[in-house]
Amino acid sequence: MANIAFILLCHKNPEGVIQQARQLTAVGDYISIHFDASAPKEAFNRIKSGLADNPNVTFARKRIKCGWGEWSLVQATLYALEAAEKAFPRATHFYMVSGDCMATKSAAYAHRFLDDNDVDFIESFDFFESDWIKTGIKEERLIYRHYFNERTQKWLFYQSFWMQRRLGLKREVPADIQVMIGSQWWCLRRRTVEWILDFTRQRRDVMRFFATTWIPDETFFQTLVRHLIPEEEIRTRTLTFLMFSDYGMPVTFYNDHYDLLLSQDSLFARKISPEARDLRQRLGQLYASDREDFQISNEGNQLFKFLTGRGRIGRRFAPRFWETETSLGRDKELLIVACKKWHVAKRLLGSIKHHTNIPAIEYLFNEADTWLPDLGGIQASLGKRTRHRRALMRMLFDYFDTDRLIICLDTASIDLMNDFYSDRASTRLLEIECEFSDEYLVGHAKRVGLAGAESSQETIDRLLPTIRYDVTYERERIRDANYPNHWRIRERAPTEQNVEPIANFLTVGEETARGIANTAHLFVD
């Protein structure tokens, strides 16, 4: 049976630390605490006295002052790890947590999970090849020596950095080391920890190297585990659920996130708000329970992106100058079929191609695997297509050697509609208004990752009104745009009523439009 020794780095809230330690050790697990030396000594003494009667608690042999991005965070972790390895010989796993972390599963579930998965859980992606670092310096974290803290000693940090750069004082990564990067929240087996501690005593060159890198808590353990442990015994993921906003800030969880946290494929979560007393109490009780009936839907990150993105209308960045100045051409006519149900639009497009000779492309800005001709790489990804949309459309007009072209767009793509309508080319729009049952919307939520196969009915019930409103809101935005040459066909309308809008949109005869309107099973889900 697995026994976990938690490695806790903390710097505040002594009462919270005491409560967290009691909750995690109540079922027989252990905890090793490093309390930042920058915090008042009285606070540390309060923690020691509050946990003095708990044999499953130990403390790092030395307290040091820690700074974000500094080696001190790794050194503090090593001090706590050494203390835990020595004090708790029965510990089978060592799990890194902070004071903001709390369990989202029971101890029984966590122990069984670790028993069933004899591997180390740690994010470890190639430092140079991966895109794990989104902003800021990258290789400069390693090839230059960092003695100052960028947050508290910004001027000294950058003066040192630029001086080394001007003087060419680059250094090499230790020859036998492949530097990896990932989240600092890991869970390692005892054998792995013992090998890491032995490595730190034997390889002083590697220790000196990492001691002057920037943000080593994202690289040190990640690199050593990959260096020491066979690949098949590593799971490149963290067991701690965390989310980041698009500003790079960690998302904080509150009382109403309880069900969401339990449904994620993780054992812990951060950051739990100190004010979320009800959530903290419920999660604390959960860890001590015998509950194992957790339904894992894992929709947290997709759901967060969906809900936080609802109010962000318009483009995130200004268009590039070659996009704003480029036109499809005054002689060109772009026909847009807008529909939320992609399969309906695709059926209509197939019928249009059968009845007319107008070239048509399906959801080229919404669906990555839409067929497109080879256009020199501009068609390679959705990102490229969207960034260079006008250039892409001009190339498609040239490829098909036509002045008329039909494309499909999701009704959410109003920014693309606005852009095309602002062009000197003639733009026409046919909106397909479909009906949406609750069953369809639930299926849609699962297809796009807003809900999982095991999402609870309570989660679905809370999500449905938001998705339905979102569909309605997209329709209203298209109406409010007051586009010229805008027609609409409806699922509820008799087929004969849809003939005229199709005829006007395509500028075809009534019989041709009627044949298209009579497309078999057009609106069937």
Short mmCIF file of C-alpha atoms in Angstrom, two decimals:
data_model
loop_
_atom_site.label_atom_id
_atom_site.label_comp_id
_atom_site.label_asym_id
_atom_site.label_seq_id
_atom_site.Cartn_x
_atom_site.Cartn_y
_atom_site.Cartn_z
CA MET A 1 0.00 0.00 0.00
CA ALA A 2 1.30 3.43 -0.96
CA ASN A 3 2.30 5.85 1.79
CA ILE A 4 2.82 9.46 0.74
CA ALA A 5 5.31 11.90 2.22
CA PHE A 6 4.19 15.38 1.25
CA ILE A 7 6.88 17.99 0.65
CA LEU A 8 5.36 21.31 1.68
CA LEU A 9 6.95 24.67 0.86
CA CYS A 10 5.14 27.54 2.55
CA HIS A 11 5.74 31.07 3.79
CA LYS A 12 2.56 32.31 5.48
CA ASN A 13 -0.64 31.45 7.35
CA PRO A 14 0.71 29.22 10.17
CA GLU A 15 -2.80 28.18 11.24
CA GLY A 16 -3.54 27.07 7.70
CA VAL A 17 -0.29 25.10 7.57
CA ILE A 18 -1.17 23.34 10.82
CA GLN A 19 -4.63 22.47 9.52
CA GLN A 20 -3.23 21.25 6.19
CA ALA A 21 -0.64 19.05 7.91
CA ARG A 22 -3.25 17.54 10.22
CA GLN A 23 -5.59 16.77 7.33
CA LEU A 24 -2.89 15.11 5.21
CA THR A 25 -1.48 13.01 8.05
CA ALA A 26 -4.81 11.99 9.57
CA VAL A 27 -4.92 8.79 7.47
CA GLY A 28 -1.30 7.76 8.05
CA ASP A 29 0.53 9.80 5.42
CA TYR A 30 3.51 12.02 6.25
CA ILE A 31 4.57 15.61 5.67
CA SER A 32 7.91 17.45 5.63
CA ILE A 33 7.66 21.23 5.94
CA HIS A 34 9.97 24.02 4.85
CA PHE A 35 8.72 27.34 6.20
CA ASP A 36 10.39 30.29 4.49
CA ALA A 37 13.06 31.97 6.65
CA SER A 38 11.78 35.34 5.42
CA ALA A 39 8.64 34.80 7.51
CA PRO A 40 8.63 35.77 11.20
CA LYS A 41 10.23 33.26 13.54
CA GLU A 42 7.16 33.45 15.77
CA ALA A 43 5.04 32.06 12.94
CA PHE A 44 7.41 29.13 12.49
CA ASN A 45 7.43 28.45 16.23
CA ARG A 46 3.63 28.45 16.17
CA ILE A 47 3.69 25.73 13.48
CA LYS A 48 6.25 23.61 15.37
CA SER A 49 4.34 23.80 18.62
CA GLY A 50 1.01 23.13 16.90
CA LEU A 51 2.36 19.95 15.30
CA ALA A 52 4.75 18.84 18.05
CA ASP A 53 2.59 15.88 19.04
CA ASN A 54 2.28 14.57 15.45
CA PRO A 55 4.86 11.84 14.69
CA ASN A 56 4.07 12.00 10.98
CA VAL A 57 5.41 15.57 10.66
CA THR A 58 9.01 16.58 10.20
CA PHE A 59 10.76 19.81 9.21
CA ALA A 60 13.55 20.68 6.80
CA ARG A 61 16.88 20.63 8.64
CA LYS A 62 17.53 24.21 7.61
CA ARG A 63 15.28 27.18 6.86
CA ILE A 64 16.39 29.49 4.06
CA LYS A 65 14.97 32.63 2.49
CA CYS A 66 13.24 31.81 -0.77
CA GLY A 67 12.69 34.01 -3.80
CA TRP A 68 10.57 33.38 -6.88
CA GLY A 69 12.68 32.13 -9.77
CA GLU A 70 15.72 31.51 -7.57
CA TRP A 71 17.73 28.38 -6.74
CA SER A 72 16.60 28.86 -3.15
CA LEU A 73 13.26 27.23 -4.00
CA VAL A 74 15.01 24.09 -5.21
CA GLN A 75 17.39 24.09 -2.24
CA ALA A 76 14.48 24.41 0.18
CA THR A 77 12.76 21.51 -1.56
CA LEU A 78 15.92 19.39 -1.27
CA TYR A 79 16.20 20.18 2.45
CA ALA A 80 12.59 19.07 3.00
CA LEU A 81 13.07 16.04 0.78
CA GLU A 82 16.18 14.93 2.66
CA ALA A 83 14.33 15.27 5.98
CA ALA A 84 11.36 13.25 4.70
CA GLU A 85 13.53 10.50 3.19
CA LYS A 86 15.35 10.09 6.49
CA ALA A 87 12.39 10.46 8.88
CA PHE A 88 9.84 8.33 7.03
CA PRO A 89 11.38 5.02 5.86
CA ARG A 90 7.91 3.64 5.10
CA ALA A 91 7.05 6.42 2.65
CA THR A 92 6.72 5.02 -0.87
CA HIS A 93 6.00 8.30 -2.68
CA PHE A 94 6.99 11.93 -2.25
CA TYR A 95 4.44 14.52 -3.38
CA MET A 96 5.28 18.22 -3.81
CA VAL A 97 2.59 20.63 -2.54
CA SER A 98 2.23 24.27 -1.53
CA GLY A 99 0.15 25.90 1.16
CA ASP A 100 -2.50 26.64 -1.48
CA CYS A 101 -2.87 22.97 -2.50
CA MET A 102 -5.59 20.65 -1.29
CA ALA A 103 -6.56 17.07 -2.07
CA THR A 104 -9.44 16.58 -4.51
CA LYS A 105 -9.72 12.83 -3.95
CA SER A 106 -9.78 10.63 -0.88
CA ALA A 107 -6.59 9.13 0.52
CA ALA A 108 -7.97 5.68 -0.31
CA TYR A 109 -8.37 6.68 -3.96
CA ALA A 110 -4.92 8.33 -4.08
CA HIS A 111 -3.19 5.31 -2.53
CA ARG A 112 -4.90 2.88 -4.89
CA PHE A 113 -4.06 5.09 -7.87
CA LEU A 114 -0.37 5.14 -6.96
CA ASP A 115 -0.37 1.39 -6.29
CA ASP A 116 -1.84 0.80 -9.75
CA ASN A 117 0.65 3.13 -11.47
CA ASP A 118 4.24 2.28 -10.60
CA VAL A 119 5.69 5.36 -12.32
CA ASP A 120 6.91 8.87 -11.56
CA PHE A 121 4.52 11.71 -12.33
CA ILE A 122 6.38 14.81 -13.46
CA GLU A 123 6.09 17.13 -16.43
CA SER A 124 9.35 16.93 -18.40
CA PHE A 125 9.48 18.40 -21.89
CA ASP A 126 12.61 19.12 -23.86
CA PHE A 127 13.73 22.61 -22.84
CA PHE A 128 14.91 23.71 -26.28
CA GLU A 129 12.51 21.86 -28.57
CA SER A 130 9.21 22.29 -26.74
CA ASP A 131 7.12 25.46 -26.60
CA TRP A 132 6.51 25.15 -22.85
CA ILE A 133 7.90 28.67 -22.26
CA LYS A 134 5.40 31.08 -23.80
CA THR A 135 6.99 34.46 -23.02
CA GLY A 136 10.24 35.93 -21.77
CA ILE A 137 13.79 34.64 -22.05
CA LYS A 138 14.30 30.99 -22.92
CA GLU A 139 17.81 29.60 -23.54
CA GLU A 140 19.17 32.64 -21.68
CA ARG A 141 17.85 31.03 -18.50
CA LEU A 142 20.60 28.45 -18.86
CA ILE A 143 23.53 29.79 -20.88
CA TYR A 144 24.05 32.86 -18.65
CA ARG A 145 24.59 32.94 -14.89
CA HIS A 146 21.86 34.56 -12.83
CA TYR A 147 22.86 35.92 -9.42
CA PHE A 148 20.04 38.46 -8.95
CA ASN A 149 16.27 38.19 -8.71
CA GLU A 150 14.41 39.64 -11.69
CA ARG A 151 11.42 40.60 -9.55
CA THR A 152 13.18 42.26 -6.60
CA GLN A 153 16.46 43.32 -8.26
CA LYS A 154 15.33 44.05 -11.78
CA TRP A 155 18.09 46.57 -12.65
CA LEU A 156 20.88 44.31 -11.38
CA PHE A 157 19.31 41.26 -13.04
CA TYR A 158 19.29 42.85 -16.51
CA GLN A 159 22.60 44.66 -16.13
CA SER A 160 24.26 41.33 -15.30
CA PHE A 161 22.43 39.64 -18.16
CA TRP A 162 23.38 42.23 -20.80
CA MET A 163 26.99 42.42 -19.60
CA GLN A 164 27.42 38.66 -20.00
CA ARG A 165 25.79 38.85 -23.41
CA ARG A 166 28.06 41.69 -24.61
CA LEU A 167 31.18 39.93 -23.34
CA GLY A 168 30.14 36.59 -24.80
CA LEU A 169 30.20 34.83 -21.43
CA LYS A 170 28.01 31.96 -22.50
CA ARG A 171 28.41 28.60 -20.83
CA GLU A 172 27.66 25.07 -21.94
CA VAL A 173 25.06 22.78 -20.46
CA PRO A 174 26.75 19.77 -18.78
CA ALA A 175 27.54 17.42 -21.64
CA ASP A 176 25.60 14.37 -20.45
CA ILE A 177 22.49 16.31 -19.38
CA GLN A 178 19.39 16.92 -21.50
CA VAL A 179 17.64 19.84 -19.85
CA MET A 180 13.90 19.33 -19.44
CA ILE A 181 11.17 21.70 -18.29
CA GLY A 182 7.74 21.39 -16.72
CA SER A 183 5.52 22.09 -13.74
CA GLN A 184 7.13 22.07 -10.30
CA TRP A 185 4.29 19.95 -8.86
CA TRP A 186 5.42 16.34 -9.03
CA CYS A 187 4.93 12.96 -7.35
CA LEU A 188 8.01 10.70 -7.28
CA ARG A 189 8.63 7.17 -6.04
CA ARG A 190 11.02 6.54 -3.16
CA ARG A 191 13.68 4.93 -5.35
CA THR A 192 13.66 7.96 -7.63
CA VAL A 193 14.08 10.34 -4.71
CA GLU A 194 16.95 8.30 -3.31
CA TRP A 195 18.70 8.37 -6.69
CA ILE A 196 18.16 12.13 -6.98
CA LEU A 197 19.65 12.76 -3.52
CA ASP A 198 22.65 10.55 -4.37
CA PHE A 199 23.07 12.44 -7.64
CA THR A 200 23.10 15.81 -5.85
CA ARG A 201 25.98 14.59 -3.65
CA GLN A 202 28.00 13.13 -6.52
CA ARG A 203 27.52 15.64 -9.34
CA ARG A 204 28.64 18.98 -7.94
CA ASP A 205 29.14 20.29 -11.50
CA VAL A 206 25.44 19.87 -12.26
CA MET A 207 24.49 21.43 -8.93
CA ARG A 208 26.68 24.47 -9.65
CA PHE A 209 25.14 24.79 -13.08
CA PHE A 210 21.52 24.78 -11.88
CA ALA A 211 22.33 27.02 -8.88
CA THR A 212 22.81 29.98 -11.25
CA THR A 213 20.04 29.22 -13.77
CA TRP A 214 16.83 31.23 -13.77
CA ILE A 215 13.61 29.55 -12.50
CA PRO A 216 15.34 26.20 -11.78
CA ASP A 217 12.27 24.80 -10.01
CA GLU A 218 10.86 24.28 -13.54
CA THR A 219 13.99 22.44 -14.78
CA PHE A 220 16.02 20.80 -11.97
CA PHE A 221 13.87 17.83 -10.90
CA GLN A 222 12.39 17.55 -14.39
CA THR A 223 15.91 17.08 -15.82
CA LEU A 224 17.21 14.73 -13.14
CA VAL A 225 14.22 12.42 -13.26
CA ARG A 226 14.50 12.09 -17.04
CA HIS A 227 18.28 11.53 -16.68
CA LEU A 228 17.98 8.83 -14.01
CA ILE A 229 14.72 7.01 -14.76
CA PRO A 230 13.78 4.95 -17.86
CA GLU A 231 11.26 6.74 -20.09
CA GLU A 232 8.65 4.02 -19.73
CA GLU A 233 8.56 4.67 -15.97
CA ILE A 234 7.72 8.36 -16.34
CA ARG A 235 4.32 9.93 -16.94
CA THR A 236 4.85 13.41 -18.32
CA ARG A 237 2.03 15.03 -16.40
CA THR A 238 1.29 16.45 -12.99
CA LEU A 239 -1.24 14.98 -10.58
CA THR A 240 -2.04 18.48 -9.34
CA PHE A 241 -4.83 20.26 -11.21
CA LEU A 242 -4.08 23.88 -11.96
CA MET A 243 -5.26 26.35 -14.56
CA PHE A 244 -3.77 29.57 -15.87
CA SER A 245 -5.51 32.60 -17.29
CA ASP A 246 -4.38 33.91 -20.68
CA TYR A 247 -2.38 36.50 -18.72
CA GLY A 248 -0.28 33.69 -17.22
CA MET A 249 -1.80 33.99 -13.74
CA PRO A 250 -2.94 30.90 -11.82
CA VAL A 251 -6.69 30.54 -11.47
CA THR A 252 -7.96 30.57 -7.87
CA PHE A 253 -10.71 28.16 -6.79
CA TYR A 254 -13.61 29.07 -4.50
CA ASN A 255 -16.49 27.36 -2.70
CA ASP A 256 -18.57 26.73 -5.83
CA HIS A 257 -15.75 24.83 -7.57
CA TYR A 258 -16.09 21.69 -5.43
CA ASP A 259 -17.77 19.48 -8.05
CA LEU A 260 -15.49 20.74 -10.81
CA LEU A 261 -12.35 19.87 -8.82
CA LEU A 262 -13.56 16.38 -7.95
CA SER A 263 -14.27 15.56 -11.60
CA GLN A 264 -10.72 16.30 -12.81
CA ASP A 265 -8.15 13.59 -13.43
CA SER A 266 -5.92 14.68 -10.56
CA LEU A 267 -5.28 14.03 -6.87
CA PHE A 268 -4.72 17.63 -5.74
CA ALA A 269 -5.52 21.14 -6.94
CA ARG A 270 -4.02 24.60 -6.52
CA LYS A 271 -4.73 27.39 -5.78
CA ILE A 272 -7.52 27.09 -3.22
CA SER A 273 -8.52 30.51 -1.93
CA PRO A 274 -7.84 31.11 1.78
CA GLU A 275 -11.31 32.67 1.93
CA ALA A 276 -12.96 29.52 0.56
CA ARG A 277 -13.48 28.09 4.04
CA ASP A 278 -16.35 25.82 3.04
CA LEU A 279 -14.34 24.37 0.13
CA ARG A 280 -11.30 23.82 2.35
CA GLN A 281 -13.39 22.08 4.97
CA ARG A 282 -15.12 19.81 2.44
CA LEU A 283 -11.85 18.87 0.71
CA GLY A 284 -10.18 18.20 4.06
CA GLN A 285 -12.99 15.86 5.05
CA LEU A 286 -12.88 14.23 1.63
CA TYR A 287 -9.23 13.17 1.97
CA ALA A 288 -9.96 11.40 5.24
CA SER A 289 -12.99 9.59 3.81
CA ASP A 290 -13.14 6.18 2.11
CA ARG A 291 -14.89 7.53 -0.98
CA GLU A 292 -13.69 6.09 -4.31
CA ASP A 293 -16.69 6.70 -6.60
CA PHE A 294 -15.27 9.66 -8.52
CA GLN A 295 -16.59 10.33 -12.02
CA ILE A 296 -13.70 11.75 -14.04
CA SER A 297 -14.85 14.06 -16.85
CA ASN A 298 -11.72 16.25 -17.01
CA GLU A 299 -13.44 19.20 -18.69
CA GLY A 300 -11.94 21.86 -16.41
CA ASN A 301 -9.51 23.63 -18.73
CA GLN A 302 -11.80 23.62 -21.79
CA LEU A 303 -14.73 24.79 -19.69
CA PHE A 304 -12.66 27.62 -18.22
CA LYS A 305 -11.55 28.81 -21.67
CA PHE A 306 -15.12 28.69 -22.94
CA LEU A 307 -16.71 30.59 -20.06
CA THR A 308 -14.00 33.25 -19.72
CA GLY A 309 -14.00 33.86 -23.44
CA ARG A 310 -17.69 34.77 -23.68
CA GLY A 311 -17.27 38.51 -23.24
CA ARG A 312 -14.25 38.99 -25.47
CA ILE A 313 -15.71 40.31 -28.67
CA GLY A 314 -13.56 41.38 -31.59
CA ARG A 315 -9.94 40.73 -32.40
CA ARG A 316 -7.27 40.27 -29.79
CA PHE A 317 -4.62 41.96 -31.89
CA ALA A 318 -4.74 44.57 -34.63
CA PRO A 319 -4.66 43.18 -38.19
CA ARG A 320 -1.32 43.15 -39.90
CA PHE A 321 -0.81 45.91 -42.45
CA TRP A 322 -0.73 43.52 -45.41
CA GLU A 323 -4.12 42.17 -44.38
CA THR A 324 -5.76 45.56 -44.00
CA GLU A 325 -4.42 46.77 -47.34
CA THR A 326 -5.01 43.59 -49.32
CA SER A 327 -8.32 43.12 -51.14
CA LEU A 328 -9.86 40.03 -52.64
CA GLY A 329 -10.53 42.16 -55.71
CA ARG A 330 -13.47 44.27 -56.83
CA ASP A 331 -14.42 41.68 -59.43
CA LYS A 332 -14.63 38.84 -56.92
CA GLU A 333 -17.79 37.56 -55.19
CA LEU A 334 -17.46 35.69 -51.92
CA LEU A 335 -20.48 33.69 -50.76
CA ILE A 336 -20.57 32.70 -47.08
CA VAL A 337 -22.78 29.95 -45.65
CA ALA A 338 -22.98 30.49 -41.88
CA CYS A 339 -24.27 27.65 -39.72
CA LYS A 340 -23.64 26.34 -36.20
CA LYS A 341 -24.41 22.78 -37.24
CA TRP A 342 -21.53 22.01 -39.54
CA HIS A 343 -23.04 18.83 -40.96
CA VAL A 344 -26.11 20.77 -42.15
CA ALA A 345 -23.99 23.35 -43.98
CA LYS A 346 -21.86 20.60 -45.51
CA ARG A 347 -24.97 18.84 -46.86
CA LEU A 348 -26.21 22.10 -48.34
CA LEU A 349 -22.80 22.78 -49.87
CA GLY A 350 -22.75 19.31 -51.43
CA SER A 351 -26.13 19.98 -52.99
CA ILE A 352 -25.02 23.40 -54.28
CA LYS A 353 -21.97 21.83 -55.93
CA HIS A 354 -24.28 19.22 -57.50
CA HIS A 355 -26.69 21.84 -58.91
CA THR A 356 -24.21 24.58 -59.84
CA ASN A 357 -20.62 24.95 -60.98
CA ILE A 358 -19.62 27.35 -58.16
CA PRO A 359 -16.45 26.11 -56.33
CA ALA A 360 -17.05 25.59 -52.62
CA ILE A 361 -14.85 24.96 -49.58
CA GLU A 362 -16.17 23.74 -46.24
CA TYR A 363 -15.16 25.12 -42.80
CA LEU A 364 -11.62 26.15 -43.77
CA PHE A 365 -11.29 28.63 -40.87
CA ASN A 366 -12.92 26.36 -38.26
CA GLU A 367 -11.88 22.81 -39.10
CA ALA A 368 -8.19 21.91 -39.38
CA ASP A 369 -8.66 18.90 -41.68
CA THR A 370 -10.85 20.65 -44.27
CA TRP A 371 -9.55 19.79 -47.75
CA LEU A 372 -7.54 22.60 -49.29
CA PRO A 373 -5.15 22.59 -52.26
CA ASP A 374 -1.43 23.01 -51.66
CA LEU A 375 -0.95 26.78 -51.56
CA GLY A 376 2.67 26.90 -50.48
CA GLY A 377 2.07 26.29 -46.77
CA ILE A 378 -0.38 29.11 -46.04
CA GLN A 379 -3.08 26.45 -45.70
CA ALA A 380 -1.08 24.34 -43.23
CA SER A 381 -2.82 25.35 -40.00
CA LEU A 382 -5.92 27.16 -38.77
CA GLY A 383 -3.68 29.84 -37.28
CA LYS A 384 -2.00 30.59 -40.61
CA ARG A 385 -5.28 30.53 -42.51
CA THR A 386 -6.87 33.02 -40.13
CA ARG A 387 -3.88 35.35 -39.92
CA HIS A 388 -3.55 35.53 -43.70
CA ARG A 389 -7.21 35.08 -44.58
CA ARG A 390 -7.38 37.57 -47.42
CA ALA A 391 -4.20 36.28 -49.03
CA LEU A 392 -5.57 32.74 -48.66
CA MET A 393 -8.87 33.66 -50.29
CA ARG A 394 -7.14 35.40 -53.21
CA MET A 395 -5.07 32.27 -53.78
CA LEU A 396 -8.21 30.11 -53.73
CA PHE A 397 -9.92 32.35 -56.29
CA ASP A 398 -6.82 31.97 -58.47
CA TYR A 399 -6.58 28.21 -57.89
CA PHE A 400 -10.17 27.61 -58.99
CA ASP A 401 -9.84 30.27 -61.71
CA THR A 402 -13.17 31.76 -60.69
CA ASP A 403 -14.76 35.04 -59.69
CA ARG A 404 -17.28 33.32 -57.38
CA LEU A 405 -16.42 31.13 -54.39
CA ILE A 406 -18.47 29.68 -51.52
CA ILE A 407 -17.10 29.01 -48.03
CA CYS A 408 -18.66 27.84 -44.77
CA LEU A 409 -18.18 29.64 -41.46
CA ASP A 410 -19.33 28.89 -37.94
CA THR A 411 -21.78 31.50 -36.68
CA ALA A 412 -19.21 32.40 -34.00
CA SER A 413 -16.81 33.66 -36.72
CA ILE A 414 -18.32 37.11 -36.91
CA ASP A 415 -14.85 38.72 -36.93
CA LEU A 416 -14.18 36.95 -40.23
CA MET A 417 -17.57 38.01 -41.60
CA ASN A 418 -16.86 41.62 -40.63
CA ASP A 419 -13.46 41.46 -42.30
CA PHE A 420 -14.77 40.01 -45.55
CA TYR A 421 -17.69 42.44 -45.65
CA SER A 422 -15.24 45.33 -45.29
CA ASP A 423 -13.39 44.18 -48.40
CA ARG A 424 -13.88 45.75 -51.82
CA ALA A 425 -15.09 42.41 -53.12
CA SER A 426 -18.81 41.64 -53.14
CA THR A 427 -19.82 39.52 -50.13
CA ARG A 428 -23.07 37.60 -49.74
CA LEU A 429 -24.27 35.69 -46.67
CA LEU A 430 -26.70 32.80 -46.26
CA GLU A 431 -27.45 32.04 -42.62
CA ILE A 432 -28.90 28.62 -41.78
CA GLU A 433 -31.06 28.81 -38.67
CA CYS A 434 -31.25 25.39 -36.99
CA GLU A 435 -33.09 24.13 -33.96
CA PHE A 436 -31.07 22.88 -30.99
CA SER A 437 -32.37 20.23 -28.62
CA ASP A 438 -30.84 19.77 -25.18
CA GLU A 439 -29.46 16.43 -26.37
CA TYR A 440 -27.70 18.06 -29.30
CA LEU A 441 -26.19 20.80 -27.13
CA VAL A 442 -24.93 18.21 -24.63
CA GLY A 443 -23.35 16.29 -27.50
CA HIS A 444 -21.81 19.51 -28.81
CA ALA A 445 -20.36 20.28 -25.37
CA LYS A 446 -18.76 16.83 -25.24
CA ARG A 447 -17.39 17.06 -28.78
CA VAL A 448 -15.61 20.33 -28.09
CA GLY A 449 -14.40 19.33 -24.64
CA LEU A 450 -16.69 21.50 -22.49
CA ALA A 451 -18.02 18.35 -20.87
CA GLY A 452 -16.71 14.82 -20.55
CA ALA A 453 -18.34 11.46 -20.97
CA GLU A 454 -18.61 11.21 -17.18
CA SER A 455 -19.70 14.78 -16.47
CA SER A 456 -22.35 14.87 -13.76
CA GLN A 457 -25.91 15.86 -14.57
CA GLU A 458 -25.48 18.84 -12.26
CA THR A 459 -22.55 20.07 -14.36
CA ILE A 460 -24.56 19.55 -17.57
CA ASP A 461 -27.58 21.37 -16.14
CA ARG A 462 -25.46 24.38 -15.22
CA LEU A 463 -23.67 24.41 -18.57
CA LEU A 464 -26.70 24.04 -20.88
CA PRO A 465 -28.18 27.54 -20.40
CA THR A 466 -24.79 29.11 -21.12
CA ILE A 467 -24.31 27.12 -24.35
CA ARG A 468 -27.88 27.81 -25.50
CA TYR A 469 -27.48 31.50 -24.78
CA ASP A 470 -24.18 31.45 -26.64
CA VAL A 471 -25.88 30.11 -29.79
CA THR A 472 -28.64 32.71 -29.51
CA TYR A 473 -26.11 35.46 -28.90
CA GLU A 474 -24.21 34.55 -32.07
CA ARG A 475 -27.42 34.84 -34.09
CA GLU A 476 -28.14 38.23 -32.58
CA ARG A 477 -24.66 39.53 -33.36
CA ILE A 478 -25.12 38.60 -37.01
CA ARG A 479 -28.49 40.36 -37.06
CA ASP A 480 -27.06 43.45 -35.36
CA ALA A 481 -24.31 43.68 -37.98
CA ASN A 482 -26.96 44.55 -40.61
CA TYR A 483 -25.00 42.97 -43.42
CA PRO A 484 -26.19 43.73 -46.94
CA ASN A 485 -26.96 40.75 -49.17
CA HIS A 486 -27.90 38.67 -46.13
CA TRP A 487 -30.48 35.89 -46.45
CA ARG A 488 -31.70 33.27 -44.06
CA ILE A 489 -33.18 29.79 -44.34
CA ARG A 490 -34.81 28.09 -41.35
CA GLU A 491 -35.23 24.51 -40.26
CA ARG A 492 -38.79 25.23 -39.08
CA ALA A 493 -39.82 26.94 -42.31
CA PRO A 494 -41.59 24.98 -45.07
CA THR A 495 -39.19 24.00 -47.83
CA GLU A 496 -40.91 26.36 -50.28
CA GLN A 497 -40.08 29.35 -48.05
CA ASN A 498 -36.37 28.51 -48.26
CA VAL A 499 -36.33 28.52 -52.06
CA GLU A 500 -36.29 32.32 -52.54
CA PRO A 501 -33.41 33.02 -50.06
CA ILE A 502 -31.31 30.32 -51.76
CA ALA A 503 -32.10 31.69 -55.21
CA ASN A 504 -31.18 35.24 -54.15
CA PHE A 505 -28.00 34.11 -52.39
CA LEU A 506 -26.72 32.10 -55.36
CA THR A 507 -28.39 34.22 -58.07
CA VAL A 508 -29.77 31.07 -59.66
CA GLY A 509 -33.17 30.19 -61.06
CA GLU A 510 -36.11 29.08 -58.96
CA GLU A 511 -35.98 25.47 -60.11
CA THR A 512 -32.29 25.15 -59.22
CA ALA A 513 -32.92 26.75 -55.83
CA ARG A 514 -35.85 24.41 -55.22
CA GLY A 515 -33.69 21.40 -55.95
CA ILE A 516 -31.15 22.62 -53.38
CA ALA A 517 -33.85 23.41 -50.81
CA ASN A 518 -35.22 19.88 -51.23
CA THR A 519 -31.86 18.31 -50.27
CA ALA A 520 -32.67 15.01 -48.59
CA HIS A 521 -32.27 14.93 -44.78
CA LEU A 522 -30.80 18.46 -44.82
CA PHE A 523 -31.55 19.24 -41.16
CA VAL A 524 -31.30 15.73 -39.70
CA ASP A 525 -28.79 15.47 -36.79
#
